[in-house]
Amino acid sequence: MGLMDIFKKKGSGDVAKDRLKLLLVSDRADCSPDVMMAIKNDIIQVISKYMEIDAEGLDIQITQTESETSNGTVPALYANIPIKDLKHSSGK
């Protein structure tokens, strides 16, 4: 996320769309929108250490998937994270 991204203002339609997506995802996961936002922010913070990402394009979804160990379904976290560039370490 660049410095100018901090000051870039989203349109009300984009904000409403993001809130609706977050609400739908949190409803599926049976957790609050605040928890989903915290998860999204944590993912952005960790991945940003290693690569430059498009935080606005980040899409997190919780879906149901078949369990490999039982005959039921379990929640699964899927993240679509657009990568702009990799950060190169200096020999750490």
Short mmCIF file of C-alpha atoms in Angstrom, two decimals:
data_model
loop_
_atom_site.label_atom_id
_atom_site.label_comp_id
_atom_site.label_asym_id
_atom_site.label_seq_id
_atom_site.Cartn_x
_atom_site.Cartn_y
_atom_site.Cartn_z
CA MET A 1 0.00 0.00 0.00
CA GLY A 2 1.54 3.29 -1.07
CA LEU A 3 1.48 6.49 0.92
CA MET A 4 -1.10 8.04 -1.39
CA ASP A 5 -3.42 5.04 -0.90
CA ILE A 6 -3.91 6.13 2.71
CA PHE A 7 -5.37 9.44 1.59
CA LYS A 8 -7.36 8.08 -1.34
CA LYS A 9 -11.06 8.41 -0.58
CA LYS A 10 -13.43 5.64 -1.57
CA GLY A 11 -16.80 6.44 -3.05
CA SER A 12 -19.87 5.68 -0.94
CA GLY A 13 -20.85 2.92 -3.36
CA ASP A 14 -17.49 1.19 -2.89
CA VAL A 15 -17.73 1.49 0.89
CA ALA A 16 -21.27 0.06 0.87
CA LYS A 17 -20.16 -2.80 -1.41
CA ASP A 18 -17.22 -3.62 0.91
CA ARG A 19 -19.49 -3.57 3.96
CA LEU A 20 -22.02 -5.86 2.28
CA LYS A 21 -19.30 -8.32 1.25
CA LEU A 22 -17.92 -8.32 4.79
CA LEU A 23 -21.39 -8.84 6.23
CA LEU A 24 -22.10 -11.80 3.92
CA VAL A 25 -18.75 -13.41 4.67
CA SER A 26 -19.09 -12.92 8.41
CA ASP A 27 -22.61 -14.36 8.31
CA ARG A 28 -21.34 -17.53 6.63
CA ALA A 29 -18.54 -17.85 9.19
CA ASP A 30 -20.83 -17.08 12.11
CA CYS A 31 -18.48 -14.35 13.34
CA SER A 32 -18.89 -10.61 13.61
CA PRO A 33 -17.92 -8.15 10.86
CA ASP A 34 -15.37 -6.70 13.31
CA VAL A 35 -13.62 -10.07 13.55
CA MET A 36 -13.63 -10.46 9.76
CA MET A 37 -12.14 -6.96 9.38
CA ALA A 38 -9.45 -7.81 11.96
CA ILE A 39 -8.60 -11.00 10.02
CA LYS A 40 -8.38 -9.03 6.76
CA ASN A 41 -6.15 -6.38 8.35
CA ASP A 42 -3.88 -9.03 9.89
CA ILE A 43 -3.52 -10.80 6.54
CA ILE A 44 -2.65 -7.50 4.84
CA GLN A 45 -0.07 -6.67 7.53
CA VAL A 46 1.68 -10.06 7.40
CA ILE A 47 1.75 -10.47 3.62
CA SER A 48 2.86 -6.87 3.12
CA LYS A 49 6.14 -7.77 4.86
CA TYR A 50 7.06 -9.98 1.92
CA MET A 51 5.30 -8.53 -1.10
CA GLU A 52 3.51 -5.43 -2.31
CA ILE A 53 -0.17 -6.25 -2.61
CA ASP A 54 -3.31 -4.52 -3.82
CA ALA A 55 -5.11 -4.19 -0.47
CA GLU A 56 -8.21 -2.74 -2.18
CA GLY A 57 -8.48 -5.84 -4.37
CA LEU A 58 -8.11 -8.30 -1.47
CA ASP A 59 -11.06 -10.65 -1.30
CA ILE A 60 -11.59 -12.96 1.68
CA GLN A 61 -14.35 -15.54 1.76
CA ILE A 62 -15.35 -18.25 4.16
CA THR A 63 -17.04 -21.16 2.47
CA GLN A 64 -17.94 -24.73 3.30
CA THR A 65 -15.77 -27.57 2.01
CA GLU A 66 -15.84 -31.33 2.40
CA SER A 67 -13.77 -32.58 5.33
CA GLU A 68 -11.00 -35.06 4.52
CA THR A 69 -11.29 -36.80 7.90
CA SER A 70 -15.05 -37.01 8.41
CA ASN A 71 -18.26 -37.22 6.41
CA GLY A 72 -19.24 -33.58 6.81
CA THR A 73 -18.36 -30.09 5.74
CA VAL A 74 -16.07 -27.65 7.50
CA PRO A 75 -15.52 -23.92 7.07
CA ALA A 76 -12.60 -22.93 4.81
CA LEU A 77 -10.95 -19.53 4.45
CA TYR A 78 -10.15 -18.50 0.88
CA ALA A 79 -8.17 -15.37 0.13
CA ASN A 80 -7.66 -13.81 -3.31
CA ILE A 81 -4.73 -11.41 -2.88
CA PRO A 82 -3.55 -9.46 -5.94
CA ILE A 83 0.26 -9.22 -5.82
CA LYS A 84 1.85 -6.12 -7.34
CA ASP A 85 5.50 -6.97 -6.67
CA LEU A 86 7.74 -9.13 -4.48
CA LYS A 87 9.95 -7.50 -1.89
CA HIS A 88 13.53 -8.67 -2.04
CA SER A 89 15.27 -9.34 1.26
CA SER A 90 18.80 -8.12 1.87
CA GLY A 91 20.37 -11.39 3.02
CA LYS A 92 18.50 -11.85 6.31
#
